[in-house]
Amino acid sequence: MIAKQYKNMLNGKSVIRTLSEFATERGKEIGYENVFDYSLGNPSVPVPQDFTDVMIKMLQEKNPMELHGYSPSLGIASVKAKIAQSLEERFGVPYKPEHIFPTSGAAAAIAHAVRCVTEPGDEVLTFAPYFPEYGPYINLSGAVLKVVPANTETFQINFEAFEEMLTDKVMAVLVNTPNNPSGVVYSEETISKLAEMLTKKSEEFGHTIYLISDEPYREIIFDGMDAPYVAKYYDNTLTCYSFSKSISLPGERIGYVAVNPNCPDAALLVNMCGQISRGIGHNCPSSIIQLAVAEVLDKTSDLSVYEKNMNLLYDELTALGFTCVRPGGTFYIFPKALEEDAVAFCNKALKYDLVLVPSDSFGVPGYFRMAYCIDTEKVERSLAALRRFVENEYR
Amino acid sequence: MIAKQYKNMLNGKSVIRTLSEFATERGKEIGYENVFDYSLGNPSVPVPQDFTDVMIKMLQEKNPMELHGYSPSLGIASVKAKIAQSLEERFGVPYKPEHIFPTSGAAAAIAHAVRCVTEPGDEVLTFAPYFPEYGPYINLSGAVLKVVPANTETFQINFEAFEEMLTDKVMAVLVNTPNNPSGVVYSEETISKLAEMLTKKSEEFGHTIYLISDEPYREIIFDGMDAPYVAKYYDNTLTCYSFSKSISLPGERIGYVAVNPNCPDAALLVNMCGQISRGIGHNCPSSIIQLAVAEVLDKTSDLSVYEKNMNLLYDELTALGFTCVRPGGTFYIFPKALEEDAVAFCNKALKYDLVLVPSDSFGVPGYFRMAYCIDTEKVERSLAALRRFVENEYR
């Protein structure tokens, strides 16, 4: 019997994918270099050379049976130790290897984290605007995703709406800072207030409300700032990380769950991840990729291009009269559309070969996302198209 | 709220793991070379050099953004095409790229396949003796695994018991040939009879009963024979493959689901795999590993050592009076224990530094498994220990 749930999902075509396909097709007509494709969040800078060098060295020198052998079900011990140490050094949270569970990227990290701390039917709250894949990530685990409406002034947390939705059915809260799609970094104030409320409500309800912190953009921060490390503010935090963006390895599927050592059930939760893996067929990320990434934990790709692109776009957008919260990180910007219907707005932009993503699937109507992980030269050329678009359609 | 289901699983310690840990500890006392560790199914021969060469070449020459970029959600097109072509050439089944879904090993392949063709509560049948991980693989998907008792004469299928258990609740049947733990290869006669029965019952019940064929040992076949290709005998077959054993890459987590192109819903099922991935956090195997494996599809590791080891053990075991079906492939052998209680038998063997796995968790009492993926020299030395064990304890 073919599973209806998954069959029905095939009817819903992703807006981002449709736009990306449009961009590819249009590229065949006018040259892809002339399509200002802001649809996809694909890193545009190469992996650090050190990663490539380490991979080659291991392939040349290591015993292949060790190099490609089964990873223990909780991950390779030396890799876990290095990740724990790096996190402790950077953020002052005393992780030990037993608090780290290597995963196939952040998607797998969230798949494990949510199954750790929810039973089927439990609610997970997240905050708009949010990454649309959280829908299938959470709902197909058996838990139920509920979205707290946005604070559109700042894209920090709308605490009034949050408190209202934070009932005793909620077992976990999922945050994403720096945020896709808004580019906003949650302030220390926001995270402290969130932690306070979770502590208060956990006591009130008599059960722990866990915080799942999805942080693939942690390393992409602008203006020389640091993003506050979420787990530092709340003990019961499961940090979900991916190396996809920081070292441009999205296809290698490598990341981890790090459970805050101050969480009373930290080691238990990591052990449970090993059991969850058996059910979802995860069985660890690639062993060579685990080993190579552990050698470059303190490296990033050259991420400065994203800040350069952001500044170019932010300045032009505000000059054109767009309402826009200035991103503190990521490679996204999330301005308000010039008409209420963001889909109509983005459709008109296509005439100017500007591929923008309407905000509806991010849980906020009337905005659009630009993923500026493209060459700066192309961003520069796109500004004229942006001006023509606004002047022809909205002046 | 911590998920009870996964927490409770931590209480059940794997017998194989416990034995493997014993072997490691004992190795510290007497030298691991003196522990006859037949516990784990870890390949003992290296990956073909061609794989390593292809990996290094790609790392040196390919654009890192392409090499490590996001894989499309249904897998890399060129990889799918090569797998389809290789399967068609080898087995005469006309696979096309749209019938192939690359996965993180056979565990992920089964995780997708079972979710494709079952709804929660549906039954999946498998045949004893069986790989114990099928329990969590199937049951944690929401379906229910039921085990058909063994035909202990031959370890082919016990068709009488099978027909009785094949009710209209059964939506899929999971087979594993060449078989872990018996080493037995299902004969053409067995597979034909299975296919006939599935066709007849599918008609009778008015729904398709899918066949999930788990084939990580397909390439390890003895006596110059070929293993019959299961999908050739039944259109509604989802073949789950892993390169872990054939090219000794268990840690790299690479395999696929191949849906028989003659299955009326073949392309639909592969598309559904892409949706299932979103729920279980799979999102494709490592891109560089996908690309490298696609270049060595016609290669295997030097698998002849397994046949040599099997012959040594089979001859000694039968000479010592063990009842034993001769393996046709894999790196396992599954003799009858010399007393009813296989656990007691295996515990006595430990005194002779022989690490054997009792059969109870494989769904058949009174047998034991030896995983002879170890050096031939060690197998040879173990024979004297085996003789001493039998003579001292059972003569």
PDB file of N, CA, C and O in Angstrom, chain B residues 43-91:
ATOM      1  N   PRO B  43      34.026  -5.497   7.067  1.00  0.00           N
ATOM      2  CA  PRO B  43      34.890  -5.988   5.978  1.00  0.00           C
ATOM      3  C   PRO B  43      36.369  -5.969   6.383  1.00  0.00           C
ATOM      4  O   PRO B  43      36.810  -5.055   7.091  1.00  0.00           O
ATOM      5  N   SER B  44      37.131  -6.963   5.928  1.00  0.00           N
ATOM      6  CA  SER B  44      38.535  -7.069   6.328  1.00  0.00           C
ATOM      7  C   SER B  44      39.482  -6.888   5.155  1.00  0.00           C
ATOM      8  O   SER B  44      40.666  -7.165   5.269  1.00  0.00           O
ATOM      9  N   VAL B  45      38.969  -6.446   4.023  1.00  0.00           N
ATOM     10  CA  VAL B  45      39.832  -6.191   2.862  1.00  0.00           C
ATOM     11  C   VAL B  45      39.635  -4.747   2.437  1.00  0.00           C
ATOM     12  O   VAL B  45      38.544  -4.205   2.577  1.00  0.00           O
ATOM     13  N   PRO B  46      40.692  -4.107   1.915  1.00  0.00           N
ATOM     14  CA  PRO B  46      40.566  -2.668   1.628  1.00  0.00           C
ATOM     15  C   PRO B  46      39.707  -2.354   0.406  1.00  0.00           C
ATOM     16  O   PRO B  46      39.470  -3.211  -0.442  1.00  0.00           O
ATOM     17  N   VAL B  47      39.261  -1.110   0.347  1.00  0.00           N
ATOM     18  CA  VAL B  47      38.544  -0.572  -0.812  1.00  0.00           C
ATOM     19  C   VAL B  47      39.438  -0.696  -2.048  1.00  0.00           C
ATOM     20  O   VAL B  47      40.667  -0.642  -1.927  1.00  0.00           O
ATOM     21  N   PRO B  48      38.877  -0.887  -3.247  1.00  0.00           N
ATOM     22  CA  PRO B  48      39.718  -0.914  -4.447  1.00  0.00           C
ATOM     23  C   PRO B  48      40.508   0.393  -4.577  1.00  0.00           C
ATOM     24  O   PRO B  48      39.972   1.466  -4.302  1.00  0.00           O
ATOM     25  N   GLN B  49      41.767   0.269  -5.008  1.00  0.00           N
ATOM     26  CA  GLN B  49      42.633   1.453  -5.150  1.00  0.00           C
ATOM     27  C   GLN B  49      42.001   2.490  -6.081  1.00  0.00           C
ATOM     28  O   GLN B  49      42.159   3.700  -5.884  1.00  0.00           O
ATOM     29  N   ASP B  50      41.245   2.014  -7.062  1.00  0.00           N
ATOM     30  CA  ASP B  50      40.595   2.933  -8.007  1.00  0.00           C
ATOM     31  C   ASP B  50      39.703   3.947  -7.299  1.00  0.00           C
ATOM     32  O   ASP B  50      39.602   5.094  -7.724  1.00  0.00           O
ATOM     33  N   PHE B  51      39.032   3.509  -6.250  1.00  0.00           N
ATOM     34  CA  PHE B  51      38.161   4.435  -5.505  1.00  0.00           C
ATOM     35  C   PHE B  51      39.005   5.549  -4.902  1.00  0.00           C
ATOM     36  O   PHE B  51      38.683   6.734  -5.040  1.00  0.00           O
ATOM     37  N   THR B  52      40.097   5.161  -4.256  1.00  0.00           N
ATOM     38  CA  THR B  52      40.980   6.151  -3.629  1.00  0.00           C
ATOM     39  C   THR B  52      41.544   7.101  -4.681  1.00  0.00           C
ATOM     40  O   THR B  52      41.573   8.323  -4.476  1.00  0.00           O
ATOM     41  N   ASP B  53      41.949   6.548  -5.810  1.00  0.00           N
ATOM     42  CA  ASP B  53      42.514   7.384  -6.878  1.00  0.00           C
ATOM     43  C   ASP B  53      41.477   8.388  -7.399  1.00  0.00           C
ATOM     44  O   ASP B  53      41.790   9.554  -7.625  1.00  0.00           O
ATOM     45  N   VAL B  54      40.254   7.922  -7.579  1.00  0.00           N
ATOM     46  CA  VAL B  54      39.184   8.808  -8.081  1.00  0.00           C
ATOM     47  C   VAL B  54      38.908   9.916  -7.067  1.00  0.00           C
ATOM     48  O   VAL B  54      38.749  11.085  -7.445  1.00  0.00           O
ATOM     49  N   MET B  55      38.882   9.570  -5.799  1.00  0.00           N
ATOM     50  CA  MET B  55      38.636  10.581  -4.759  1.00  0.00           C
ATOM     51  C   MET B  55      39.725  11.665  -4.826  1.00  0.00           C
ATOM     52  O   MET B  55      39.422  12.857  -4.827  1.00  0.00           O
ATOM     53  N   ILE B  56      40.983  11.227  -4.862  1.00  0.00           N
ATOM     54  CA  ILE B  56      42.092  12.195  -4.860  1.00  0.00           C
ATOM     55  C   ILE B  56      42.028  13.074  -6.113  1.00  0.00           C
ATOM     56  O   ILE B  56      42.159  14.299  -6.038  1.00  0.00           O
ATOM     57  N   LYS B  57      41.764  12.457  -7.245  1.00  0.00           N
ATOM     58  CA  LYS B  57      41.700  13.207  -8.508  1.00  0.00           C
ATOM     59  C   LYS B  57      40.580  14.273  -8.438  1.00  0.00           C
ATOM     60  O   LYS B  57      40.793  15.423  -8.828  1.00  0.00           O
ATOM     61  N   MET B  58      39.445  13.890  -7.936  1.00  0.00           N
ATOM     62  CA  MET B  58      38.338  14.861  -7.853  1.00  0.00           C
ATOM     63  C   MET B  58      38.700  16.006  -6.918  1.00  0.00           C
ATOM     64  O   MET B  58      38.414  17.167  -7.193  1.00  0.00           O
ATOM     65  N   LEU B  59      39.308  15.666  -5.777  1.00  0.00           N
ATOM     66  CA  LEU B  59      39.691  16.714  -4.821  1.00  0.00           C
ATOM     67  C   LEU B  59      40.718  17.661  -5.430  1.00  0.00           C
ATOM     68  O   LEU B  59      40.710  18.865  -5.162  1.00  0.00           O
ATOM     69  N   GLN B  60      41.619  17.100  -6.262  1.00  0.00           N
ATOM     70  CA  GLN B  60      42.655  17.943  -6.867  1.00  0.00           C
ATOM     71  C   GLN B  60      42.123  18.773  -8.018  1.00  0.00           C
ATOM     72  O   GLN B  60      42.567  19.891  -8.232  1.00  0.00           O
ATOM     73  N   GLU B  61      41.160  18.236  -8.764  1.00  0.00           N
ATOM     74  CA  GLU B  61      40.837  18.863 -10.048  1.00  0.00           C
ATOM     75  C   GLU B  61      39.472  19.520 -10.130  1.00  0.00           C
ATOM     76  O   GLU B  61      39.258  20.431 -10.929  1.00  0.00           O
ATOM     77  N   LYS B  62      38.536  19.052  -9.341  1.00  0.00           N
ATOM     78  CA  LYS B  62      37.156  19.548  -9.527  1.00  0.00           C
ATOM     79  C   LYS B  62      36.938  20.861  -8.803  1.00  0.00           C
ATOM     80  O   LYS B  62      37.521  21.103  -7.749  1.00  0.00           O
ATOM     81  N   ASN B  63      36.054  21.661  -9.345  1.00  0.00           N
ATOM     82  CA  ASN B  63      35.595  22.872  -8.676  1.00  0.00           C
ATOM     83  C   ASN B  63      34.943  22.477  -7.338  1.00  0.00           C
ATOM     84  O   ASN B  63      33.961  21.732  -7.329  1.00  0.00           O
ATOM     85  N   PRO B  64      35.508  22.946  -6.211  1.00  0.00           N
ATOM     86  CA  PRO B  64      34.981  22.483  -4.916  1.00  0.00           C
ATOM     87  C   PRO B  64      33.498  22.819  -4.705  1.00  0.00           C
ATOM     88  O   PRO B  64      32.807  22.102  -3.983  1.00  0.00           O
ATOM     89  N   MET B  65      33.019  23.885  -5.339  1.00  0.00           N
ATOM     90  CA  MET B  65      31.606  24.233  -5.146  1.00  0.00           C
ATOM     91  C   MET B  65      30.686  23.207  -5.825  1.00  0.00           C
ATOM     92  O   MET B  65      29.617  22.918  -5.336  1.00  0.00           O
ATOM     93  N   GLU B  66      31.179  22.671  -6.961  1.00  0.00           N
ATOM     94  CA  GLU B  66      30.408  21.584  -7.594  1.00  0.00           C
ATOM     95  C   GLU B  66      30.576  20.286  -6.814  1.00  0.00           C
ATOM     96  O   GLU B  66      29.619  19.569  -6.555  1.00  0.00           O
ATOM     97  N   LEU B  67      31.829  19.997  -6.476  1.00  0.00           N
ATOM     98  CA  LEU B  67      32.142  18.713  -5.834  1.00  0.00           C
ATOM     99  C   LEU B  67      31.402  18.551  -4.513  1.00  0.00           C
ATOM    100  O   LEU B  67      30.891  17.484  -4.193  1.00  0.00           O
ATOM    101  N   HIS B  68      31.356  19.623  -3.726  1.00  0.00           N
ATOM    102  CA  HIS B  68      30.761  19.546  -2.386  1.00  0.00           C
ATOM    103  C   HIS B  68      29.411  20.245  -2.315  1.00  0.00           C
ATOM    104  O   HIS B  68      28.907  20.516  -1.232  1.00  0.00           O
ATOM    105  N   GLY B  69      28.841  20.596  -3.486  1.00  0.00           N
ATOM    106  CA  GLY B  69      27.570  21.324  -3.498  1.00  0.00           C
ATOM    107  C   GLY B  69      26.400  20.429  -3.126  1.00  0.00           C
ATOM    108  O   GLY B  69      26.525  19.199  -3.085  1.00  0.00           O
ATOM    109  N   TYR B  70      25.269  21.058  -2.849  1.00  0.00           N
ATOM    110  CA  TYR B  70      24.054  20.303  -2.557  1.00  0.00           C
ATOM    111  C   TYR B  70      23.785  19.294  -3.656  1.00  0.00           C
ATOM    112  O   TYR B  70      23.808  19.611  -4.836  1.00  0.00           O
ATOM    113  N   SER B  71      23.510  18.088  -3.272  1.00  0.00           N
ATOM    114  CA  SER B  71      23.006  17.076  -4.189  1.00  0.00           C
ATOM    115  C   SER B  71      21.517  17.368  -4.397  1.00  0.00           C
ATOM    116  O   SER B  71      20.838  17.758  -3.463  1.00  0.00           O
ATOM    117  N   PRO B  72      20.989  17.227  -5.631  1.00  0.00           N
ATOM    118  CA  PRO B  72      19.532  17.367  -5.784  1.00  0.00           C
ATOM    119  C   PRO B  72      18.833  16.386  -4.841  1.00  0.00           C
ATOM    120  O   PRO B  72      19.414  15.354  -4.483  1.00  0.00           O
ATOM    121  N   SER B  73      17.605  16.707  -4.455  1.00  0.00           N
ATOM    122  CA  SER B  73      16.984  15.913  -3.381  1.00  0.00           C
ATOM    123  C   SER B  73      16.750  14.466  -3.787  1.00  0.00           C
ATOM    124  O   SER B  73      16.586  13.607  -2.934  1.00  0.00           O
ATOM    125  N   LEU B  74      16.776  14.166  -5.086  1.00  0.00           N
ATOM    126  CA  LEU B  74      16.622  12.771  -5.498  1.00  0.00           C
ATOM    127  C   LEU B  74      17.963  12.133  -5.879  1.00  0.00           C
ATOM    128  O   LEU B  74      17.996  11.038  -6.427  1.00  0.00           O
ATOM    129  N   GLY B  75      19.071  12.816  -5.557  1.00  0.00           N
ATOM    130  CA  GLY B  75      20.389  12.257  -5.858  1.00  0.00           C
ATOM    131  C   GLY B  75      21.003  12.911  -7.088  1.00  0.00           C
ATOM    132  O   GLY B  75      20.309  13.539  -7.893  1.00  0.00           O
ATOM    133  N   ILE B  76      22.306  12.745  -7.247  1.00  0.00           N
ATOM    134  CA  ILE B  76      23.032  13.362  -8.356  1.00  0.00           C
ATOM    135  C   ILE B  76      22.693  12.615  -9.658  1.00  0.00           C
ATOM    136  O   ILE B  76      22.839  11.394  -9.739  1.00  0.00           O
ATOM    137  N   ALA B  77      22.231  13.374 -10.665  1.00  0.00           N
ATOM    138  CA  ALA B  77      21.708  12.765 -11.904  1.00  0.00           C
ATOM    139  C   ALA B  77      22.712  11.820 -12.558  1.00  0.00           C
ATOM    140  O   ALA B  77      22.355  10.695 -12.949  1.00  0.00           O
ATOM    141  N   SER B  78      23.982  12.233 -12.636  1.00  0.00           N
ATOM    142  CA  SER B  78      24.973  11.399 -13.330  1.00  0.00           C
ATOM    143  C   SER B  78      25.215  10.098 -12.560  1.00  0.00           C
ATOM    144  O   SER B  78      25.454   9.044 -13.154  1.00  0.00           O
ATOM    145  N   VAL B  79      25.130  10.170 -11.244  1.00  0.00           N
ATOM    146  CA  VAL B  79      25.321   8.982 -10.403  1.00  0.00           C
ATOM    147  C   VAL B  79      24.156   8.007 -10.604  1.00  0.00           C
ATOM    148  O   VAL B  79      24.357   6.799 -10.795  1.00  0.00           O
ATOM    149  N   LYS B  80      22.952   8.549 -10.598  1.00  0.00           N
ATOM    150  CA  LYS B  80      21.760   7.720 -10.807  1.00  0.00           C
ATOM    151  C   LYS B  80      21.817   7.031 -12.170  1.00  0.00           C
ATOM    152  O   LYS B  80      21.474   5.853 -12.299  1.00  0.00           O
ATOM    153  N   ALA B  81      22.283   7.767 -13.170  1.00  0.00           N
ATOM    154  CA  ALA B  81      22.341   7.214 -14.525  1.00  0.00           C
ATOM    155  C   ALA B  81      23.323   6.052 -14.594  1.00  0.00           C
ATOM    156  O   ALA B  81      23.044   5.006 -15.198  1.00  0.00           O
ATOM    157  N   LYS B  82      24.469   6.233 -13.937  1.00  0.00           N
ATOM    158  CA  LYS B  82      25.482   5.165 -13.987  1.00  0.00           C
ATOM    159  C   LYS B  82      25.023   3.923 -13.225  1.00  0.00           C
ATOM    160  O   LYS B  82      25.265   2.798 -13.658  1.00  0.00           O
ATOM    161  N   ILE B  83      24.376   4.125 -12.096  1.00  0.00           N
ATOM    162  CA  ILE B  83      23.877   2.973 -11.331  1.00  0.00           C
ATOM    163  C   ILE B  83      22.818   2.229 -12.146  1.00  0.00           C
ATOM    164  O   ILE B  83      22.830   0.999 -12.248  1.00  0.00           O
ATOM    165  N   ALA B  84      21.902   2.992 -12.758  1.00  0.00           N
ATOM    166  CA  ALA B  84      20.834   2.371 -13.553  1.00  0.00           C
ATOM    167  C   ALA B  84      21.430   1.547 -14.698  1.00  0.00           C
ATOM    168  O   ALA B  84      21.041   0.395 -14.933  1.00  0.00           O
ATOM    169  N   GLN B  85      22.403   2.135 -15.370  1.00  0.00           N
ATOM    170  CA  GLN B  85      23.010   1.448 -16.510  1.00  0.00           C
ATOM    171  C   GLN B  85      23.732   0.173 -16.074  1.00  0.00           C
ATOM    172  O   GLN B  85      23.603  -0.879 -16.700  1.00  0.00           O
ATOM    173  N   SER B  86      24.453   0.272 -14.961  1.00  0.00           N
ATOM    174  CA  SER B  86      25.177  -0.894 -14.473  1.00  0.00           C
ATOM    175  C   SER B  86      24.213  -2.013 -14.083  1.00  0.00           C
ATOM    176  O   SER B  86      24.446  -3.188 -14.391  1.00  0.00           O
ATOM    177  N   LEU B  87      23.116  -1.662 -13.446  1.00  0.00           N
ATOM    178  CA  LEU B  87      22.139  -2.686 -13.055  1.00  0.00           C
ATOM    179  C   LEU B  87      21.503  -3.328 -14.295  1.00  0.00           C
ATOM    180  O   LEU B  87      21.284  -4.538 -14.340  1.00  0.00           O
ATOM    181  N   GLU B  88      21.206  -2.507 -15.287  1.00  0.00           N
ATOM    182  CA  GLU B  88      20.604  -3.049 -16.509  1.00  0.00           C
ATOM    183  C   GLU B  88      21.565  -4.016 -17.188  1.00  0.00           C
ATOM    184  O   GLU B  88      21.186  -5.118 -17.589  1.00  0.00           O
ATOM    185  N   GLU B  89      22.849  -3.606 -17.280  1.00  0.00           N
ATOM    186  CA  GLU B  89      23.830  -4.458 -17.944  1.00  0.00           C
ATOM    187  C   GLU B  89      24.039  -5.764 -17.196  1.00  0.00           C
ATOM    188  O   GLU B  89      24.152  -6.826 -17.792  1.00  0.00           O
ATOM    189  N   ARG B  90      24.064  -5.683 -15.879  1.00  0.00           N
ATOM    190  CA  ARG B  90      24.369  -6.896 -15.107  1.00  0.00           C
ATOM    191  C   ARG B  90      23.172  -7.832 -14.995  1.00  0.00           C
ATOM    192  O   ARG B  90      23.335  -9.048 -14.988  1.00  0.00           O
ATOM    193  N   PHE B  91      21.972  -7.240 -14.834  1.00  0.00           N
ATOM    194  CA  PHE B  91      20.832  -8.089 -14.491  1.00  0.00           C
ATOM    195  C   PHE B  91      19.721  -8.078 -15.539  1.00  0.00           C
ATOM    196  O   PHE B  91      18.715  -8.766 -15.379  1.00  0.00           O
TER     197      PHE B  91
END
